[in-house]
PDB file of C-alpha atoms and ligand atoms in Angstrom:
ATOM      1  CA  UNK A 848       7.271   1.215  -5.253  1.00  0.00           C
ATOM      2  CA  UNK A 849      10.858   1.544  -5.778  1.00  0.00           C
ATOM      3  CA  UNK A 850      13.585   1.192  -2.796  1.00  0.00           C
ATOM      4  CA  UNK A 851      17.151   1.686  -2.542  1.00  0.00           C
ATOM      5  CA  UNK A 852      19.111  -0.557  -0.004  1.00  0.00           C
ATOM      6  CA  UNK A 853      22.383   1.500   1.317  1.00  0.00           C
ATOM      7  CA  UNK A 854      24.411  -1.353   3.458  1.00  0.00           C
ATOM      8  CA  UNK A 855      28.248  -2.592   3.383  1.00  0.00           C
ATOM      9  CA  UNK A 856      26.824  -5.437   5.168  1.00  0.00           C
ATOM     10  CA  UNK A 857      26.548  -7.680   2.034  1.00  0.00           C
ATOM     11  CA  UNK A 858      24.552 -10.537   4.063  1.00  0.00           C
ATOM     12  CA  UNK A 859      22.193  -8.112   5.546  1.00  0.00           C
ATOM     13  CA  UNK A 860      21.911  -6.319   1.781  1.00  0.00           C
ATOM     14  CA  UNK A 861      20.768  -9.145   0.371  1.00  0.00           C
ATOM     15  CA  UNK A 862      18.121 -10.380   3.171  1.00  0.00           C
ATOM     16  CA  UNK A 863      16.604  -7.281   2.948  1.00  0.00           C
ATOM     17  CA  UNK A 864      16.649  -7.351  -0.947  1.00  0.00           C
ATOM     18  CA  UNK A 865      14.871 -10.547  -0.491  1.00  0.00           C
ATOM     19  CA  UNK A 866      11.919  -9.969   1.968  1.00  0.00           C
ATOM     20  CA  UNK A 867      11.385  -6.680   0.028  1.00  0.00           C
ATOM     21  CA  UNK A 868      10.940  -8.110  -3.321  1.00  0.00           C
ATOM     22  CA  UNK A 869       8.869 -11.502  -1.585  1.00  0.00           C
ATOM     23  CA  UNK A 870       6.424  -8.081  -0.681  1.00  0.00           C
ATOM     24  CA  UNK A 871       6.284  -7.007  -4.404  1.00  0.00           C
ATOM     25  CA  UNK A 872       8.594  -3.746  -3.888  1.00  0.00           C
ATOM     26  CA  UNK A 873      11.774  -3.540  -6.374  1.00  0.00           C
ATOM     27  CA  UNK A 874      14.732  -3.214  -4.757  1.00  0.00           C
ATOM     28  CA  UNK A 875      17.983  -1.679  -6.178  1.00  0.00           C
ATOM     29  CA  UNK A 876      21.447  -2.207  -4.212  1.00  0.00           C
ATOM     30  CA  UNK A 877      24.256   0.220  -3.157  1.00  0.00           C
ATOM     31  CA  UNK A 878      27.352  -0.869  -0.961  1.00  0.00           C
ATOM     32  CA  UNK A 879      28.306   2.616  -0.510  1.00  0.00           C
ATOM     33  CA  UNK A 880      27.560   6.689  -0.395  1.00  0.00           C
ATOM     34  CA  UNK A 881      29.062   7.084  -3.346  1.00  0.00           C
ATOM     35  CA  UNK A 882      27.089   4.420  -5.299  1.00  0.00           C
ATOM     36  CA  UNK A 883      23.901   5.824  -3.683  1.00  0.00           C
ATOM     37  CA  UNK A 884      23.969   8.816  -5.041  1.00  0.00           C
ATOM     38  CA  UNK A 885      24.837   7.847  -8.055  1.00  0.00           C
ATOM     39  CA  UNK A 886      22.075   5.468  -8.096  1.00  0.00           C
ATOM     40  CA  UNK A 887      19.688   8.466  -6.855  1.00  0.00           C
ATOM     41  CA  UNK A 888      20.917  11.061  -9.635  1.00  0.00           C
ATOM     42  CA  UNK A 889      19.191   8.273 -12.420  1.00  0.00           C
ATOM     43  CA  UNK A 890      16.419   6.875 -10.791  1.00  0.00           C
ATOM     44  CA  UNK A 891      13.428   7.801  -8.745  1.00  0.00           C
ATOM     45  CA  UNK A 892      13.182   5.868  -5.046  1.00  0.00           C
ATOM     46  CA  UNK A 893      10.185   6.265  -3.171  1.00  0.00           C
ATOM     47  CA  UNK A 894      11.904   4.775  -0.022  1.00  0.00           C
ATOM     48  CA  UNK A 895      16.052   5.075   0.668  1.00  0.00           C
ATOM     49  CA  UNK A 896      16.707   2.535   3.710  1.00  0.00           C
ATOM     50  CA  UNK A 897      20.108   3.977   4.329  1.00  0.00           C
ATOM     51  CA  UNK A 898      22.912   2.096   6.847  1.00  0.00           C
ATOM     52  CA  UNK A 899      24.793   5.360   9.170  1.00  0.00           C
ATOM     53  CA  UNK A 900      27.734   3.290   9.141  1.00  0.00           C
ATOM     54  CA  UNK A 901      29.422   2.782   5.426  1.00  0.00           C
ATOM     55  CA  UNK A 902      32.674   2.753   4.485  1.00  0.00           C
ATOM     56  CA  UNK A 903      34.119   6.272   3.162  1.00  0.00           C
ATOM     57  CA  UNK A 904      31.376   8.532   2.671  1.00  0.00           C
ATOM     58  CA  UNK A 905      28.971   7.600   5.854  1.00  0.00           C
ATOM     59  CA  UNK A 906      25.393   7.588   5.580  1.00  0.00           C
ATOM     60  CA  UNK A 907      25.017  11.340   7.228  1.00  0.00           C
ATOM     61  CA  UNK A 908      27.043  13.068   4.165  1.00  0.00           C
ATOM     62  CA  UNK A 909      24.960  10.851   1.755  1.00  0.00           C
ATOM     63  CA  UNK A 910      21.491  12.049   3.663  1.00  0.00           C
ATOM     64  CA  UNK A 911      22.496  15.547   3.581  1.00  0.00           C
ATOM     65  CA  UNK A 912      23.576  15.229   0.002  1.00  0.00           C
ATOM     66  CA  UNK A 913      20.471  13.863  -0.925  1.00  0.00           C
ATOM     67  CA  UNK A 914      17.881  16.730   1.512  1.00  0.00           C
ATOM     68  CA  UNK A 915      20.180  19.144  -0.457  1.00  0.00           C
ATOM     69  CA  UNK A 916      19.162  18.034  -4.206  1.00  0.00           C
ATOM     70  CA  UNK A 917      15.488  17.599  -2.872  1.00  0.00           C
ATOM     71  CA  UNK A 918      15.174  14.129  -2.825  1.00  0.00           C
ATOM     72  CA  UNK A 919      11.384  13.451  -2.380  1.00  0.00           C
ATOM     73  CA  UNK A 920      11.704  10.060  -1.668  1.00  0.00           C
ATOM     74  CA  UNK A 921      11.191   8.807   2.547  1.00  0.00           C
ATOM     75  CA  UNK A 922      14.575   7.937   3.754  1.00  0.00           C
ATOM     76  CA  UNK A 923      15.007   5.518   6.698  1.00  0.00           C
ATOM     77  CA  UNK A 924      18.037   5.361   8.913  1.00  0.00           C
ATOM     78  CA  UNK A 925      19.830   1.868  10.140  1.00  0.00           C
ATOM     79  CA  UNK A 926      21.799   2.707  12.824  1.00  0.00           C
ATOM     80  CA  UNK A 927      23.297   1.227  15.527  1.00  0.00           C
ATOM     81  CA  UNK A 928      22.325   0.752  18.759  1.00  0.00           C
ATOM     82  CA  UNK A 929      23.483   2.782  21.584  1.00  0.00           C
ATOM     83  CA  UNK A 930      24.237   5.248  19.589  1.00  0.00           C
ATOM     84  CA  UNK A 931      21.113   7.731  20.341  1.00  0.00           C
ATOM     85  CA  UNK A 932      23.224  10.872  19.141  1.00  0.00           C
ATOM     86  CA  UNK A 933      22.850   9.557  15.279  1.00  0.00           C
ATOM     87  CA  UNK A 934      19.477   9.077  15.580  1.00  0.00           C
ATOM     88  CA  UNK A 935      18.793  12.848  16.662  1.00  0.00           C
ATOM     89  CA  UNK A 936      21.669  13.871  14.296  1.00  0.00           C
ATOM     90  CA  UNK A 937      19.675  11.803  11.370  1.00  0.00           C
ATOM     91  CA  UNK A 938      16.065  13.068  12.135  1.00  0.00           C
ATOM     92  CA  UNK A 939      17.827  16.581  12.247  1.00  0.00           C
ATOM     93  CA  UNK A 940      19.526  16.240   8.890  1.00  0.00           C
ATOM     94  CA  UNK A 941      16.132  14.999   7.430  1.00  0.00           C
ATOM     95  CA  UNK A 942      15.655  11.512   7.327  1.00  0.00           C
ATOM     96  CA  UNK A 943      11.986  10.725   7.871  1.00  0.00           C
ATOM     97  CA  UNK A 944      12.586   7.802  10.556  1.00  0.00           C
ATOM     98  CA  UNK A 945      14.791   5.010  11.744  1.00  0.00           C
ATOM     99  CA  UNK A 946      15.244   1.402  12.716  1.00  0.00           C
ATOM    100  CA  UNK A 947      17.757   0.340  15.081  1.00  0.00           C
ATOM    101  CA  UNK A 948      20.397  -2.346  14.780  1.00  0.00           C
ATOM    102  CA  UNK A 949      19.604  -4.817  14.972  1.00  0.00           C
ATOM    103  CA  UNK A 950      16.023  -5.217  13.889  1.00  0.00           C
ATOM    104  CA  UNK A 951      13.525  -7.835  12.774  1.00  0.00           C
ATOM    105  CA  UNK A 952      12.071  -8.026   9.355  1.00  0.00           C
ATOM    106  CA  UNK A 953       8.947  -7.688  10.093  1.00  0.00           C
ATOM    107  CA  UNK A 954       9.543  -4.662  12.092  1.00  0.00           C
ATOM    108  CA  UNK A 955      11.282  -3.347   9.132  1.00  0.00           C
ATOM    109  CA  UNK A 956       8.405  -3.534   6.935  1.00  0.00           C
ATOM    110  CA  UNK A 957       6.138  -2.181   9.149  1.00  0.00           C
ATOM    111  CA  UNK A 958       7.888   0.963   9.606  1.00  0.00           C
ATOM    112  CA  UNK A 959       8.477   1.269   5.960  1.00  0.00           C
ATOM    113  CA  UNK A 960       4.740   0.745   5.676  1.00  0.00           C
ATOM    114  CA  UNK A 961       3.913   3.478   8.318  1.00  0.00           C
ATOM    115  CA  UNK A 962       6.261   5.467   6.308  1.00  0.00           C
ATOM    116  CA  UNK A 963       4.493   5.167   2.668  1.00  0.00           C
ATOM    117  CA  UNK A 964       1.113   5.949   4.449  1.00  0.00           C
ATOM    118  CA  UNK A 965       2.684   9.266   5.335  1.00  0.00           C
ATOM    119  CA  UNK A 966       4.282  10.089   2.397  1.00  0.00           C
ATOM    120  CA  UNK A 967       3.318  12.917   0.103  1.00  0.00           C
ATOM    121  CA  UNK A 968       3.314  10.428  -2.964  1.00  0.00           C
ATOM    122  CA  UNK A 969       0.566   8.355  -2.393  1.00  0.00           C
ATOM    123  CA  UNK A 970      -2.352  10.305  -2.705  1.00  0.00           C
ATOM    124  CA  UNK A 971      -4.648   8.102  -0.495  1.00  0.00           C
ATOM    125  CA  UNK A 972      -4.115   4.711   1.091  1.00  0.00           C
ATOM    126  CA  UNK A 973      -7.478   2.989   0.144  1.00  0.00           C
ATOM    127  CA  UNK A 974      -8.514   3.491  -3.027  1.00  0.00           C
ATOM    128  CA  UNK A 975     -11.572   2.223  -4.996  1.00  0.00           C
ATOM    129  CA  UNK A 976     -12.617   1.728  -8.740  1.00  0.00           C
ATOM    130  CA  UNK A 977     -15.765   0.127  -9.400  1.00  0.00           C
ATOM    131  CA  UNK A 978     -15.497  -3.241  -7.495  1.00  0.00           C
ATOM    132  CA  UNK A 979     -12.132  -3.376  -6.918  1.00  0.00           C
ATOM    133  CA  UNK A 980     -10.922  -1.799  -3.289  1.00  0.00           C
ATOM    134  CA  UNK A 981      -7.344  -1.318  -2.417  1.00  0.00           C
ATOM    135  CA  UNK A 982      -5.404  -0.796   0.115  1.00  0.00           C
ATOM    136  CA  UNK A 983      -1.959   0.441  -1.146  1.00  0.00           C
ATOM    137  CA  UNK A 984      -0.441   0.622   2.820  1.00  0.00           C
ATOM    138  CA  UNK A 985      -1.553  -3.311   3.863  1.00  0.00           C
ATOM    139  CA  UNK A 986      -0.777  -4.167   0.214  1.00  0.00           C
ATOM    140  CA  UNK A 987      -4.053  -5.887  -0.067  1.00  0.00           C
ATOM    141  CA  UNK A 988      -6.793  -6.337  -2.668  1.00  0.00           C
ATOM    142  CA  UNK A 989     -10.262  -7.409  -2.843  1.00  0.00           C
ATOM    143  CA  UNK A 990     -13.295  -7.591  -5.401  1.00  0.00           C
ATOM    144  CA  UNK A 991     -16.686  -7.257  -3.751  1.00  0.00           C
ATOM    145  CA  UNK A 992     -15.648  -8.334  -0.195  1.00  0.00           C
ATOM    146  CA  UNK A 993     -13.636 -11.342  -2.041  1.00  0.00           C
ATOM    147  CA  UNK A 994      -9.281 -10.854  -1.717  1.00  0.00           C
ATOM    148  CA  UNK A 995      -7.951 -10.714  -5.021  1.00  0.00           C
ATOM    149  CA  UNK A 996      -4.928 -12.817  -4.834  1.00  0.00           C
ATOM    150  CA  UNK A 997      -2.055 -11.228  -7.184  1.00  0.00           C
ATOM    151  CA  UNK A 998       1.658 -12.020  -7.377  1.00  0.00           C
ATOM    152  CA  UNK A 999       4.472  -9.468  -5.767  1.00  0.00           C
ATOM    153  CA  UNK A1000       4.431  -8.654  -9.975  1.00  0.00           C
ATOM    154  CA  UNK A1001       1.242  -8.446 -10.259  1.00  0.00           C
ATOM    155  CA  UNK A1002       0.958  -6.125  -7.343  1.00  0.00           C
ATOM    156  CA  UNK A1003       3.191  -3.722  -9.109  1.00  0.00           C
ATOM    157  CA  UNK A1004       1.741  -3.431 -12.398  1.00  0.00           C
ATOM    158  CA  UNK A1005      -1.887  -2.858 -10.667  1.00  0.00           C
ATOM    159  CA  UNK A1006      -0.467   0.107  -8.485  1.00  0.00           C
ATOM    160  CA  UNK A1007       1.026   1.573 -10.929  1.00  0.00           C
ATOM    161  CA  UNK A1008      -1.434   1.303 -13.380  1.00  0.00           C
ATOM    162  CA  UNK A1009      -4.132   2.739 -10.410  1.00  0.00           C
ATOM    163  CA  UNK A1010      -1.544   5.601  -9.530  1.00  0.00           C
ATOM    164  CA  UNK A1011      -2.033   6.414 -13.349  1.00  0.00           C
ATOM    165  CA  UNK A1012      -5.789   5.606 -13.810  1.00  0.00           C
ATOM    166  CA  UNK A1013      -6.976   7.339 -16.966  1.00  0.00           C
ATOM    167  CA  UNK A1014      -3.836   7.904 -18.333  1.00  0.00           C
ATOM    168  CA  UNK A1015      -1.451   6.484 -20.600  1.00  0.00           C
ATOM    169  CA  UNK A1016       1.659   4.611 -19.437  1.00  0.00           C
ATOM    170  CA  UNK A1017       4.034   3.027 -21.814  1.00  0.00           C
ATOM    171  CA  UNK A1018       5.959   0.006 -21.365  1.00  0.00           C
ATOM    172  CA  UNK A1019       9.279   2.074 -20.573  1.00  0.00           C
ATOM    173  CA  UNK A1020       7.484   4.469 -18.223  1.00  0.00           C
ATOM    174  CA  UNK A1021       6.242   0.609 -16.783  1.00  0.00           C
ATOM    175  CA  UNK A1022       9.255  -1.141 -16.681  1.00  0.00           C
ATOM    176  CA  UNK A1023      11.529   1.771 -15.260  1.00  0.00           C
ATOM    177  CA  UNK A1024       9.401   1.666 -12.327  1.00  0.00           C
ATOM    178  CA  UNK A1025       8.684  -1.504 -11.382  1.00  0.00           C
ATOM    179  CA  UNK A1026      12.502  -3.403 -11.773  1.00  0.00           C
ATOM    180  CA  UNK A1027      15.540  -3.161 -10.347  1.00  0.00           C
ATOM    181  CA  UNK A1028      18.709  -3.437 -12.115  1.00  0.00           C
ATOM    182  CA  UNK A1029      18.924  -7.046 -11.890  1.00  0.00           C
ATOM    183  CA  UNK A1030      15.744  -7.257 -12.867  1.00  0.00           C
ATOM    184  CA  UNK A1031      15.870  -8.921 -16.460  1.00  0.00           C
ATOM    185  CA  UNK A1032      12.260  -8.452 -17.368  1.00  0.00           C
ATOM    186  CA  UNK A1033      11.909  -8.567 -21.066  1.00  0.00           C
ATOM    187  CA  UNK A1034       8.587  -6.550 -22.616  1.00  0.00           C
ATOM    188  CA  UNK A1035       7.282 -10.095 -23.500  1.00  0.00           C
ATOM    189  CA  UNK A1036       7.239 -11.427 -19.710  1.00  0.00           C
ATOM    190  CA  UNK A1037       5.792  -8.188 -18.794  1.00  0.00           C
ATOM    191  CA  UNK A1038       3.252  -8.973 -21.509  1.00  0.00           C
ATOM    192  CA  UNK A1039       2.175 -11.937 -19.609  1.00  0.00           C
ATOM    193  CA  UNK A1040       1.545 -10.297 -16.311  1.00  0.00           C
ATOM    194  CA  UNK A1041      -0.076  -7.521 -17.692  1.00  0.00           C
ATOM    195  CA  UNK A1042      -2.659 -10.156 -19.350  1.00  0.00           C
ATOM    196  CA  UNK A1043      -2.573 -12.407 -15.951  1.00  0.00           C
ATOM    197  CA  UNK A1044      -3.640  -9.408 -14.207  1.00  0.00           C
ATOM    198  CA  UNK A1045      -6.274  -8.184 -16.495  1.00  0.00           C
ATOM    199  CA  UNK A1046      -7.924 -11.162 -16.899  1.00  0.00           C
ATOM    200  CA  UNK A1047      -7.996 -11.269 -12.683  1.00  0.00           C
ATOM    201  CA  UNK A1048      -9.775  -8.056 -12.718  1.00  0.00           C
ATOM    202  CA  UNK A1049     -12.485  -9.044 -15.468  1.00  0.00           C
ATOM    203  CA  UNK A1050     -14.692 -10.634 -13.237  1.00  0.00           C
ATOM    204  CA  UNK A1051     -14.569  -6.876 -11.623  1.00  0.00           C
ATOM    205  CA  UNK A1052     -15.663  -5.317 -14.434  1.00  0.00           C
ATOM    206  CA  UNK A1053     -12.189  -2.956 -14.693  1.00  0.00           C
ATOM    207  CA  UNK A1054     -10.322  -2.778 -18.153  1.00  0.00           C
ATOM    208  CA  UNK A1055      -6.633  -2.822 -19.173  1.00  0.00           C
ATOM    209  CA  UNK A1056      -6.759  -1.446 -22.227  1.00  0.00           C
ATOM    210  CA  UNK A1057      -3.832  -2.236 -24.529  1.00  0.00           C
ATOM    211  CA  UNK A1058      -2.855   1.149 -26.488  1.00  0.00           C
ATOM    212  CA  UNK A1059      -0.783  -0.440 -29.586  1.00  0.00           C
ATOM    213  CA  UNK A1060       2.778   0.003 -29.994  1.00  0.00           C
ATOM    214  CA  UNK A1061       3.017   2.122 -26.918  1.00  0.00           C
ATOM    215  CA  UNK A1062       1.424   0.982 -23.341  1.00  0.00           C
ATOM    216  CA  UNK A1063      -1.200   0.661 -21.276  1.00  0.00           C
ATOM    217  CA  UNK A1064      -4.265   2.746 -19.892  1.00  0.00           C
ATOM    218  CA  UNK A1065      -6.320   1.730 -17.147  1.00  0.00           C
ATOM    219  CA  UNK A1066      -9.737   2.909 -17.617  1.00  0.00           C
ATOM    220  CA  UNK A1067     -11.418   4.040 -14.483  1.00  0.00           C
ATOM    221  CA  UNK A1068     -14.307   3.324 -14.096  1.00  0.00           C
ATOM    222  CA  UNK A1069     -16.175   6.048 -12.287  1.00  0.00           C
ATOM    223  CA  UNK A1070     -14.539   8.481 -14.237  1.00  0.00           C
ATOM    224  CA  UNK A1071     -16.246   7.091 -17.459  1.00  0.00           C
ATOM    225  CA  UNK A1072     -19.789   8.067 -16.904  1.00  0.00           C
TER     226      UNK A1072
HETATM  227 CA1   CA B1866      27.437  -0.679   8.002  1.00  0.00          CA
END
């Protein structure tokens, strides 16, 4: 899952970026409209947490920019409080819901989860192969009843690699998905959590297959026979 931060407020930015990436999500930051869309003409967001308030270009002009090139991804107003007009005007414009100044992090993430479990682009919240059952919504794992304890990295190569069962991904496709720009993941880090992870799911019977020089397939295992 990939999420764009739109804030001015460089303290509250930078929380957010924080909590978000602690819960395995990578998180890419704008200060401004401008920057946002910028940022949303090259990359794919699932989720756009977007402040009303920026500087120049305000958050309304940057959400009906964005409903007007058919962004798919869920956008979430911050807005202030009091101000009950913007959230109407917001909803109305096509944002998908909003959180109100100011909020609590956990708050946060459970509207962002409620959000993804709505969402068009993923195709079921629980999901099961073989052994292995997931729940992509509580971001939780487990092998036969037993929780499968995985790192915030770990986390995102699995989903994507589920998202993509039976197919194959390549390291770019990978990589492109699962950092943000700061993100300086190198193909031989990614290496290692790739292995970490498959050897996690080997007691579950579920294969990472390596496809040389290119990527990754993960072989579904209902689909096989
Ligand atoms: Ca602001």
């Amino acid at each position: 899952m990939r999420v764009l931060i739109v804030e001015d407020d460089t303290a509250l930015a930078d929380g957010l970026q924080r909590t978000l990436r602690q819960s395995g999500y990578a998180v890419d930051h704008a200060p401004n409209g401008e920057l946002a869309l910028r940022a949303c003409a090259e990359e794919h967001y699932d989720l756009i947490l977007l402040d009303v308030g920026l500087p120049g270009m305000d958050g309304f002009e940057v959400l009906r920019a964005l409903r007007k090139r058919r962004t798919t991804g869920s956008i979430l107003l911050l807005t202030a409080r009091d101000m009950e007009n913007d959230r109407v005007k917001g909803l109305d414009l096509g944002a998908d819901d909003y959180v109100t100044k100011p909020f609590s992090l956990p708050e946060l993430e459970a509207r962002i989860r409620a959000l993804i479990r709505r969402s068009k682009s993923v195709r079921s919240p629980r999901m099961r192969y073989g052994a292995l059952q997931i729940d992509t919504v509580a971001r939780r794992a487990d092998v036969d009843g037993q929780p499968l304890e995985l790192t915030p990295r770990e986390w995102g190569v699995l989903e994507y690699l589920l998202a993509h069962a039976g197919q194959v991904v390549s390291k770019e496709q990978m990589l492109q998905a699962l950092c943000s720009w700061d993100d300086s993941l190198t193909y031989n880090a990614f290496e290692v959590y790739v292995s970490r992870l498959r050897a996690k799911l080997q007691g579950a019977g579920l294969k990472i297959r390596t496809v040389r020089g290119f990527g990754y397939i993960f072989e579904d295992p209902d689909a096989s026979h």
